[in-house]
Amino acid sequence: QVSLVESGGGLVQPGGSLRLSCVASGRIFSINNMAWYRQALGKQRELVAFITSGGSTKYADSVKGQFTISRDNAKNTVYLQMNSLKPEDTAVYSCYAAVRTARFSTDEFGYWGQGTQVTVSS
C-alpha cells in the first residue's frame, strides 16, 4: 500500500508563514495528481490547492495569491507554502495523491494523509 505523511504544521502568528510537506511512500510506480485539503472545526473539508504531474496548479479562491503548491517528483513530495496566514486559515491540512502502484497496470488509486494541524493565533 501507499502512505502519505504530512509535516510542517504548528502554531503561527497572524501574518506569518508555514510550509507544509507531504511525503508519499510504499508501493509507488508513479504519482499523478496531488492536492491539499483542509478542514476547520465545524466545517466541511475543502480543496485548497491542486497540482498535476506536469506542475499545473489550481487554487481555491480563498487562498489565491496567498498559498503556493509545488511538488518534487523525485522525492514523491508535495508542498504547500502558506504566507500571510490569518486565523481563518486554522484547520487540519491533509494531502491527497492519485498513485499508480504497478508497472503492469495503469490503474490509479487515491490516498490520503492523516493531516497536520495549522493554528493561526496571536
PDB file of N, CA and C in Angstrom, residues 29-114:
ATOM      1  N   PHE A  29       4.595   3.356  -8.186  1.00  0.00           N
ATOM      2  CA  PHE A  29       5.206   3.358  -9.501  1.00  0.00           C
ATOM      3  C   PHE A  29       5.333   4.792 -10.013  1.00  0.00           C
ATOM      4  N   SER A  30       4.270   5.539  -9.878  1.00  0.00           N
ATOM      5  CA  SER A  30       4.284   6.946 -10.220  1.00  0.00           C
ATOM      6  C   SER A  30       3.104   7.619  -9.538  1.00  0.00           C
ATOM      7  N   ILE A  31       3.195   8.924  -9.393  1.00  0.00           N
ATOM      8  CA  ILE A  31       2.136   9.711  -8.787  1.00  0.00           C
ATOM      9  C   ILE A  31       1.600  10.700  -9.806  1.00  0.00           C
ATOM     10  N   ASN A  32       0.294  10.694  -9.968  1.00  0.00           N
ATOM     11  CA  ASN A  32      -0.326  11.633 -10.888  1.00  0.00           C
ATOM     12  C   ASN A  32      -0.660  12.926 -10.136  1.00  0.00           C
ATOM     13  N   ASN A  33      -1.930  13.196  -9.948  1.00  0.00           N
ATOM     14  CA  ASN A  33      -2.311  14.442  -9.301  1.00  0.00           C
ATOM     15  C   ASN A  33      -2.087  14.386  -7.795  1.00  0.00           C
ATOM     16  N   MET A  34      -1.795  15.534  -7.220  1.00  0.00           N
ATOM     17  CA  MET A  34      -1.689  15.674  -5.783  1.00  0.00           C
ATOM     18  C   MET A  34      -2.439  16.934  -5.374  1.00  0.00           C
ATOM     19  N   ALA A  35      -2.875  16.961  -4.132  1.00  0.00           N
ATOM     20  CA  ALA A  35      -3.670  18.090  -3.685  1.00  0.00           C
ATOM     21  C   ALA A  35      -3.553  18.267  -2.184  1.00  0.00           C
ATOM     22  N   TRP A  36      -3.892  19.467  -1.743  1.00  0.00           N
ATOM     23  CA  TRP A  36      -4.031  19.774  -0.331  1.00  0.00           C
ATOM     24  C   TRP A  36      -5.477  20.143  -0.043  1.00  0.00           C
ATOM     25  N   TYR A  37      -5.995  19.588   1.028  1.00  0.00           N
ATOM     26  CA  TYR A  37      -7.310  19.915   1.533  1.00  0.00           C
ATOM     27  C   TYR A  37      -7.170  20.438   2.957  1.00  0.00           C
ATOM     28  N   ARG A  38      -8.203  21.095   3.432  1.00  0.00           N
ATOM     29  CA  ARG A  38      -8.224  21.498   4.827  1.00  0.00           C
ATOM     30  C   ARG A  38      -9.638  21.370   5.378  1.00  0.00           C
ATOM     31  N   GLN A  39      -9.692  21.166   6.674  1.00  0.00           N
ATOM     32  CA  GLN A  39     -10.968  21.078   7.355  1.00  0.00           C
ATOM     33  C   GLN A  39     -10.865  21.814   8.681  1.00  0.00           C
ATOM     34  N   ALA A  40     -11.625  22.887   8.797  1.00  0.00           N
ATOM     35  CA  ALA A  40     -11.684  23.647  10.026  1.00  0.00           C
ATOM     36  C   ALA A  40     -12.771  23.071  10.923  1.00  0.00           C
ATOM     37  N   LEU A  41     -12.684  23.384  12.208  1.00  0.00           N
ATOM     38  CA  LEU A  41     -13.687  22.904  13.153  1.00  0.00           C
ATOM     39  C   LEU A  41     -15.073  23.353  12.729  1.00  0.00           C
ATOM     40  N   GLY A  42     -15.980  22.409  12.682  1.00  0.00           N
ATOM     41  CA  GLY A  42     -17.347  22.719  12.323  1.00  0.00           C
ATOM     42  C   GLY A  42     -17.580  22.964  10.849  1.00  0.00           C
ATOM     43  N   LYS A  43     -16.576  22.727  10.035  1.00  0.00           N
ATOM     44  CA  LYS A  43     -16.688  22.976   8.606  1.00  0.00           C
ATOM     45  C   LYS A  43     -16.452  21.698   7.817  1.00  0.00           C
ATOM     46  N   GLN A  44     -16.922  21.693   6.586  1.00  0.00           N
ATOM     47  CA  GLN A  44     -16.641  20.594   5.681  1.00  0.00           C
ATOM     48  C   GLN A  44     -15.228  20.711   5.133  1.00  0.00           C
ATOM     49  N   ARG A  45     -14.671  19.587   4.751  1.00  0.00           N
ATOM     50  CA  ARG A  45     -13.367  19.591   4.121  1.00  0.00           C
ATOM     51  C   ARG A  45     -13.444  20.299   2.770  1.00  0.00           C
ATOM     52  N   GLU A  46     -12.457  21.116   2.479  1.00  0.00           N
ATOM     53  CA  GLU A  46     -12.442  21.855   1.238  1.00  0.00           C
ATOM     54  C   GLU A  46     -11.108  21.692   0.527  1.00  0.00           C
ATOM     55  N   LEU A  47     -11.165  21.733  -0.780  1.00  0.00           N
ATOM     56  CA  LEU A  47      -9.958  21.683  -1.588  1.00  0.00           C
ATOM     57  C   LEU A  47      -9.260  23.029  -1.527  1.00  0.00           C
ATOM     58  N   VAL A  48      -7.977  23.005  -1.204  1.00  0.00           N
ATOM     59  CA  VAL A  48      -7.183  24.218  -1.101  1.00  0.00           C
ATOM     60  C   VAL A  48      -6.364  24.448  -2.361  1.00  0.00           C
ATOM     61  N   ALA A  49      -5.657  23.424  -2.797  1.00  0.00           N
ATOM     62  CA  ALA A  49      -4.778  23.548  -3.953  1.00  0.00           C
ATOM     63  C   ALA A  49      -4.599  22.190  -4.599  1.00  0.00           C
ATOM     64  N   PHE A  50      -4.334  22.213  -5.889  1.00  0.00           N
ATOM     65  CA  PHE A  50      -4.268  21.014  -6.709  1.00  0.00           C
ATOM     66  C   PHE A  50      -3.099  21.170  -7.665  1.00  0.00           C
ATOM     67  N   ILE A  51      -2.370  20.087  -7.894  1.00  0.00           N
ATOM     68  CA  ILE A  51      -1.247  20.133  -8.824  1.00  0.00           C
ATOM     69  C   ILE A  51      -1.183  18.833  -9.608  1.00  0.00           C
ATOM     70  N   THR A  52      -1.011  18.954 -10.910  1.00  0.00           N
ATOM     71  CA  THR A  52      -0.902  17.784 -11.770  1.00  0.00           C
ATOM     72  C   THR A  52       0.532  17.279 -11.785  1.00  0.00           C
ATOM     73  N   SER A  53       0.712  16.131 -12.411  1.00  0.00           N
ATOM     74  CA  SER A  53       2.053  15.574 -12.519  1.00  0.00           C
ATOM     75  C   SER A  53       2.983  16.478 -13.311  1.00  0.00           C
ATOM     76  N   GLY A  54       2.413  17.270 -14.214  1.00  0.00           N
ATOM     77  CA  GLY A  54       3.199  18.192 -15.007  1.00  0.00           C
ATOM     78  C   GLY A  54       3.419  19.545 -14.375  1.00  0.00           C
ATOM     79  N   GLY A  55       2.829  19.763 -13.198  1.00  0.00           N
ATOM     80  CA  GLY A  55       3.059  21.002 -12.483  1.00  0.00           C
ATOM     81  C   GLY A  55       1.993  22.068 -12.653  1.00  0.00           C
ATOM     82  N   SER A  56       0.918  21.770 -13.367  1.00  0.00           N
ATOM     83  CA  SER A  56      -0.180  22.729 -13.473  1.00  0.00           C
ATOM     84  C   SER A  56      -0.918  22.808 -12.145  1.00  0.00           C
ATOM     85  N   THR A  57      -1.299  24.004 -11.754  1.00  0.00           N
ATOM     86  CA  THR A  57      -1.886  24.211 -10.434  1.00  0.00           C
ATOM     87  C   THR A  57      -3.234  24.895 -10.512  1.00  0.00           C
ATOM     88  N   LYS A  58      -4.045  24.642  -9.497  1.00  0.00           N
ATOM     89  CA  LYS A  58      -5.312  25.315  -9.281  1.00  0.00           C
ATOM     90  C   LYS A  58      -5.438  25.597  -7.794  1.00  0.00           C
ATOM     91  N   TYR A  59      -6.120  26.685  -7.471  1.00  0.00           N
ATOM     92  CA  TYR A  59      -6.273  27.087  -6.080  1.00  0.00           C
ATOM     93  C   TYR A  59      -7.707  27.458  -5.780  1.00  0.00           C
ATOM     94  N   ALA A  60      -8.078  27.251  -4.539  1.00  0.00           N
ATOM     95  CA  ALA A  60      -9.336  27.794  -4.073  1.00  0.00           C
ATOM     96  C   ALA A  60      -9.264  29.317  -4.112  1.00  0.00           C
ATOM     97  N   ASP A  61     -10.378  29.938  -4.411  1.00  0.00           N
ATOM     98  CA  ASP A  61     -10.401  31.394  -4.494  1.00  0.00           C
ATOM     99  C   ASP A  61      -9.915  32.044  -3.201  1.00  0.00           C
ATOM    100  N   SER A  62     -10.189  31.415  -2.092  1.00  0.00           N
ATOM    101  CA  SER A  62      -9.865  31.995  -0.799  1.00  0.00           C
ATOM    102  C   SER A  62      -8.367  32.085  -0.527  1.00  0.00           C
ATOM    103  N   VAL A  63      -7.552  31.316  -1.259  1.00  0.00           N
ATOM    104  CA  VAL A  63      -6.117  31.294  -0.981  1.00  0.00           C
ATOM    105  C   VAL A  63      -5.267  31.725  -2.165  1.00  0.00           C
ATOM    106  N   LYS A  64      -5.873  32.115  -3.257  1.00  0.00           N
ATOM    107  CA  LYS A  64      -5.113  32.551  -4.416  1.00  0.00           C
ATOM    108  C   LYS A  64      -4.243  33.752  -4.060  1.00  0.00           C
ATOM    109  N   GLY A  65      -2.982  33.657  -4.438  1.00  0.00           N
ATOM    110  CA  GLY A  65      -2.035  34.707  -4.120  1.00  0.00           C
ATOM    111  C   GLY A  65      -1.445  34.608  -2.737  1.00  0.00           C
ATOM    112  N   GLN A  66      -1.970  33.712  -1.938  1.00  0.00           N
ATOM    113  CA  GLN A  66      -1.516  33.537  -0.558  1.00  0.00           C
ATOM    114  C   GLN A  66      -0.771  32.221  -0.374  1.00  0.00           C
ATOM    115  N   PHE A  67      -1.296  31.153  -0.964  1.00  0.00           N
ATOM    116  CA  PHE A  67      -0.688  29.828  -0.867  1.00  0.00           C
ATOM    117  C   PHE A  67      -0.089  29.438  -2.204  1.00  0.00           C
ATOM    118  N   THR A  68       0.941  28.589  -2.153  1.00  0.00           N
ATOM    119  CA  THR A  68       1.559  28.055  -3.354  1.00  0.00           C
ATOM    120  C   THR A  68       1.788  26.559  -3.182  1.00  0.00           C
ATOM    121  N   ILE A  69       1.278  25.777  -4.113  1.00  0.00           N
ATOM    122  CA  ILE A  69       1.506  24.344  -4.094  1.00  0.00           C
ATOM    123  C   ILE A  69       2.630  24.006  -5.074  1.00  0.00           C
ATOM    124  N   SER A  70       3.470  23.062  -4.701  1.00  0.00           N
ATOM    125  CA  SER A  70       4.552  22.623  -5.560  1.00  0.00           C
ATOM    126  C   SER A  70       4.836  21.159  -5.268  1.00  0.00           C
ATOM    127  N   ARG A  71       5.662  20.545  -6.090  1.00  0.00           N
ATOM    128  CA  ARG A  71       5.975  19.139  -5.880  1.00  0.00           C
ATOM    129  C   ARG A  71       7.388  18.836  -6.319  1.00  0.00           C
ATOM    130  N   ASP A  72       7.930  17.790  -5.744  1.00  0.00           N
ATOM    131  CA  ASP A  72       9.230  17.259  -6.118  1.00  0.00           C
ATOM    132  C   ASP A  72       9.008  15.793  -6.441  1.00  0.00           C
ATOM    133  N   ASN A  73       8.919  15.489  -7.709  1.00  0.00           N
ATOM    134  CA  ASN A  73       8.586  14.130  -8.117  1.00  0.00           C
ATOM    135  C   ASN A  73       9.657  13.115  -7.716  1.00  0.00           C
ATOM    136  N   ALA A  74      10.905  13.539  -7.702  1.00  0.00           N
ATOM    137  CA  ALA A  74      11.975  12.634  -7.306  1.00  0.00           C
ATOM    138  C   ALA A  74      11.855  12.212  -5.851  1.00  0.00           C
ATOM    139  N   LYS A  75      11.219  13.055  -5.045  1.00  0.00           N
ATOM    140  CA  LYS A  75      11.057  12.769  -3.625  1.00  0.00           C
ATOM    141  C   LYS A  75       9.642  12.331  -3.268  1.00  0.00           C
ATOM    142  N   ASN A  76       8.784  12.203  -4.265  1.00  0.00           N
ATOM    143  CA  ASN A  76       7.380  11.854  -4.028  1.00  0.00           C
ATOM    144  C   ASN A  76       6.756  12.768  -2.976  1.00  0.00           C
ATOM    145  N   THR A  77       7.025  14.038  -3.120  1.00  0.00           N
ATOM    146  CA  THR A  77       6.630  15.004  -2.108  1.00  0.00           C
ATOM    147  C   THR A  77       5.868  16.166  -2.724  1.00  0.00           C
ATOM    148  N   VAL A  78       4.843  16.609  -2.021  1.00  0.00           N
ATOM    149  CA  VAL A  78       4.106  17.803  -2.392  1.00  0.00           C
ATOM    150  C   VAL A  78       4.208  18.792  -1.237  1.00  0.00           C
ATOM    151  N   TYR A  79       4.301  20.071  -1.574  1.00  0.00           N
ATOM    152  CA  TYR A  79       4.466  21.123  -0.583  1.00  0.00           C
ATOM    153  C   TYR A  79       3.318  22.118  -0.678  1.00  0.00           C
ATOM    154  N   LEU A  80       3.078  22.788   0.412  1.00  0.00           N
ATOM    155  CA  LEU A  80       2.153  23.904   0.428  1.00  0.00           C
ATOM    156  C   LEU A  80       2.795  25.041   1.204  1.00  0.00           C
ATOM    157  N   GLN A  81       3.186  26.077   0.480  1.00  0.00           N
ATOM    158  CA  GLN A  81       3.736  27.270   1.098  1.00  0.00           C
ATOM    159  C   GLN A  81       2.587  28.200   1.442  1.00  0.00           C
ATOM    160  N   MET A  82       2.454  28.540   2.700  1.00  0.00           N
ATOM    161  CA  MET A  82       1.352  29.357   3.176  1.00  0.00           C
ATOM    162  C   MET A  82       1.913  30.653   3.741  1.00  0.00           C
ATOM    163  N   ASN A  83       1.551  31.757   3.142  1.00  0.00           N
ATOM    164  CA  ASN A  83       2.011  33.063   3.558  1.00  0.00           C
ATOM    165  C   ASN A  83       0.843  33.916   4.033  1.00  0.00           C
ATOM    166  N   SER A  84       1.177  34.977   4.740  1.00  0.00           N
ATOM    167  CA  SER A  84       0.172  35.923   5.225  1.00  0.00           C
ATOM    168  C   SER A  84      -0.985  35.209   5.907  1.00  0.00           C
ATOM    169  N   LEU A  85      -0.644  34.315   6.794  1.00  0.00           N
ATOM    170  CA  LEU A  85      -1.656  33.476   7.419  1.00  0.00           C
ATOM    171  C   LEU A  85      -2.596  34.282   8.304  1.00  0.00           C
ATOM    172  N   LYS A  86      -3.835  33.885   8.280  1.00  0.00           N
ATOM    173  CA  LYS A  86      -4.892  34.521   9.043  1.00  0.00           C
ATOM    174  C   LYS A  86      -5.549  33.493   9.951  1.00  0.00           C
ATOM    175  N   PRO A  87      -6.192  33.936  11.010  1.00  0.00           N
ATOM    176  CA  PRO A  87      -6.883  32.981  11.881  1.00  0.00           C
ATOM    177  C   PRO A  87      -7.866  32.096  11.121  1.00  0.00           C
ATOM    178  N   GLU A  88      -8.452  32.611  10.065  1.00  0.00           N
ATOM    179  CA  GLU A  88      -9.389  31.832   9.266  1.00  0.00           C
ATOM    180  C   GLU A  88      -8.732  30.655   8.561  1.00  0.00           C
ATOM    181  N   ASP A  89      -7.404  30.647   8.485  1.00  0.00           N
ATOM    182  CA  ASP A  89      -6.688  29.539   7.866  1.00  0.00           C
ATOM    183  C   ASP A  89      -6.474  28.374   8.826  1.00  0.00           C
ATOM    184  N   THR A  90      -6.849  28.548  10.070  1.00  0.00           N
ATOM    185  CA  THR A  90      -6.704  27.479  11.052  1.00  0.00           C
ATOM    186  C   THR A  90      -7.529  26.266  10.636  1.00  0.00           C
ATOM    187  N   ALA A  91      -6.869  25.123  10.546  1.00  0.00           N
ATOM    188  CA  ALA A  91      -7.540  23.903  10.106  1.00  0.00           C
ATOM    189  C   ALA A  91      -6.556  22.740  10.168  1.00  0.00           C
ATOM    190  N   VAL A  92      -7.086  21.548   9.993  1.00  0.00           N
ATOM    191  CA  VAL A  92      -6.258  20.385   9.742  1.00  0.00           C
ATOM    192  C   VAL A  92      -6.053  20.290   8.240  1.00  0.00           C
ATOM    193  N   TYR A  93      -4.809  20.278   7.826  1.00  0.00           N
ATOM    194  CA  TYR A  93      -4.469  20.225   6.417  1.00  0.00           C
ATOM    195  C   TYR A  93      -4.045  18.806   6.062  1.00  0.00           C
ATOM    196  N   SER A  94      -4.662  18.255   5.021  1.00  0.00           N
ATOM    197  CA  SER A  94      -4.396  16.893   4.595  1.00  0.00           C
ATOM    198  C   SER A  94      -3.996  16.869   3.134  1.00  0.00           C
ATOM    199  N   CYS A  95      -3.106  15.959   2.793  1.00  0.00           N
ATOM    200  CA  CYS A  95      -2.711  15.827   1.399  1.00  0.00           C
ATOM    201  C   CYS A  95      -3.371  14.612   0.774  1.00  0.00           C
ATOM    202  N   TYR A  96      -3.474  14.667  -0.524  1.00  0.00           N
ATOM    203  CA  TYR A  96      -4.071  13.611  -1.327  1.00  0.00           C
ATOM    204  C   TYR A  96      -3.168  13.333  -2.514  1.00  0.00           C
ATOM    205  N   ALA A  97      -3.112  12.076  -2.929  1.00  0.00           N
ATOM    206  CA  ALA A  97      -2.345  11.715  -4.107  1.00  0.00           C
ATOM    207  C   ALA A  97      -3.041  10.606  -4.864  1.00  0.00           C
ATOM    208  N   ALA A  98      -3.066  10.739  -6.170  1.00  0.00           N
ATOM    209  CA  ALA A  98      -3.520   9.673  -7.053  1.00  0.00           C
ATOM    210  C   ALA A  98      -2.288   8.908  -7.507  1.00  0.00           C
ATOM    211  N   VAL A  99      -2.201   7.635  -7.131  1.00  0.00           N
ATOM    212  CA  VAL A  99      -0.970   6.871  -7.267  1.00  0.00           C
ATOM    213  C   VAL A  99      -1.173   5.673  -8.176  1.00  0.00           C
ATOM    214  N   ARG A 100      -0.268   5.519  -9.101  1.00  0.00           N
ATOM    215  CA  ARG A 100      -0.153   4.282  -9.856  1.00  0.00           C
ATOM    216  C   ARG A 100       0.814   3.396  -9.096  1.00  0.00           C
ATOM    217  N   THR A 101       0.385   2.192  -8.761  1.00  0.00           N
ATOM    218  CA  THR A 101       1.154   1.337  -7.867  1.00  0.00           C
ATOM    219  C   THR A 101       1.903   0.205  -8.552  1.00  0.00           C
ATOM    220  N   ALA A 102       1.695   0.007  -9.844  1.00  0.00           N
ATOM    221  CA  ALA A 102       2.337  -1.109 -10.530  1.00  0.00           C
ATOM    222  C   ALA A 102       2.627  -0.758 -11.971  1.00  0.00           C
ATOM    223  N   ARG A 103       3.694  -1.340 -12.486  1.00  0.00           N
ATOM    224  CA  ARG A 103       4.051  -1.114 -13.877  1.00  0.00           C
ATOM    225  C   ARG A 103       3.079  -1.790 -14.826  1.00  0.00           C
ATOM    226  N   PHE A 104       2.541  -2.934 -14.406  1.00  0.00           N
ATOM    227  CA  PHE A 104       1.715  -3.738 -15.288  1.00  0.00           C
ATOM    228  C   PHE A 104       0.271  -3.248 -15.372  1.00  0.00           C
ATOM    229  N   SER A 105      -0.078  -2.247 -14.583  1.00  0.00           N
ATOM    230  CA  SER A 105      -1.428  -1.711 -14.598  1.00  0.00           C
ATOM    231  C   SER A 105      -1.374  -0.198 -14.528  1.00  0.00           C
ATOM    232  N   THR A 106      -2.190   0.445 -15.353  1.00  0.00           N
ATOM    233  CA  THR A 106      -2.259   1.905 -15.338  1.00  0.00           C
ATOM    234  C   THR A 106      -3.308   2.430 -14.369  1.00  0.00           C
ATOM    235  N   ASP A 107      -3.944   1.562 -13.626  1.00  0.00           N
ATOM    236  CA  ASP A 107      -4.943   1.985 -12.647  1.00  0.00           C
ATOM    237  C   ASP A 107      -4.313   2.903 -11.609  1.00  0.00           C
ATOM    238  N   GLU A 108      -5.079   3.898 -11.192  1.00  0.00           N
ATOM    239  CA  GLU A 108      -4.648   4.819 -10.151  1.00  0.00           C
ATOM    240  C   GLU A 108      -5.577   4.717  -8.951  1.00  0.00           C
ATOM    241  N   PHE A 109      -5.001   4.884  -7.782  1.00  0.00           N
ATOM    242  CA  PHE A 109      -5.751   4.813  -6.543  1.00  0.00           C
ATOM    243  C   PHE A 109      -5.489   6.070  -5.722  1.00  0.00           C
ATOM    244  N   GLY A 110      -6.533   6.544  -5.077  1.00  0.00           N
ATOM    245  CA  GLY A 110      -6.416   7.737  -4.261  1.00  0.00           C
ATOM    246  C   GLY A 110      -6.028   7.417  -2.831  1.00  0.00           C
ATOM    247  N   TYR A 111      -5.090   8.198  -2.292  1.00  0.00           N
ATOM    248  CA  TYR A 111      -4.621   8.011  -0.931  1.00  0.00           C
ATOM    249  C   TYR A 111      -4.642   9.342  -0.198  1.00  0.00           C
ATOM    250  N   TRP A 112      -4.882   9.260   1.097  1.00  0.00           N
ATOM    251  CA  TRP A 112      -4.958  10.428   1.962  1.00  0.00           C
ATOM    252  C   TRP A 112      -3.947  10.338   3.087  1.00  0.00           C
ATOM    253  N   GLY A 113      -3.404  11.487   3.452  1.00  0.00           N
ATOM    254  CA  GLY A 113      -2.583  11.565   4.637  1.00  0.00           C
ATOM    255  C   GLY A 113      -3.431  11.740   5.877  1.00  0.00           C
ATOM    256  N   GLN A 114      -2.802  11.620   7.024  1.00  0.00           N
ATOM    257  CA  GLN A 114      -3.504  11.735   8.291  1.00  0.00           C
ATOM    258  C   GLN A 114      -3.866  13.178   8.623  1.00  0.00           C
TER     259      GLN A 114
END
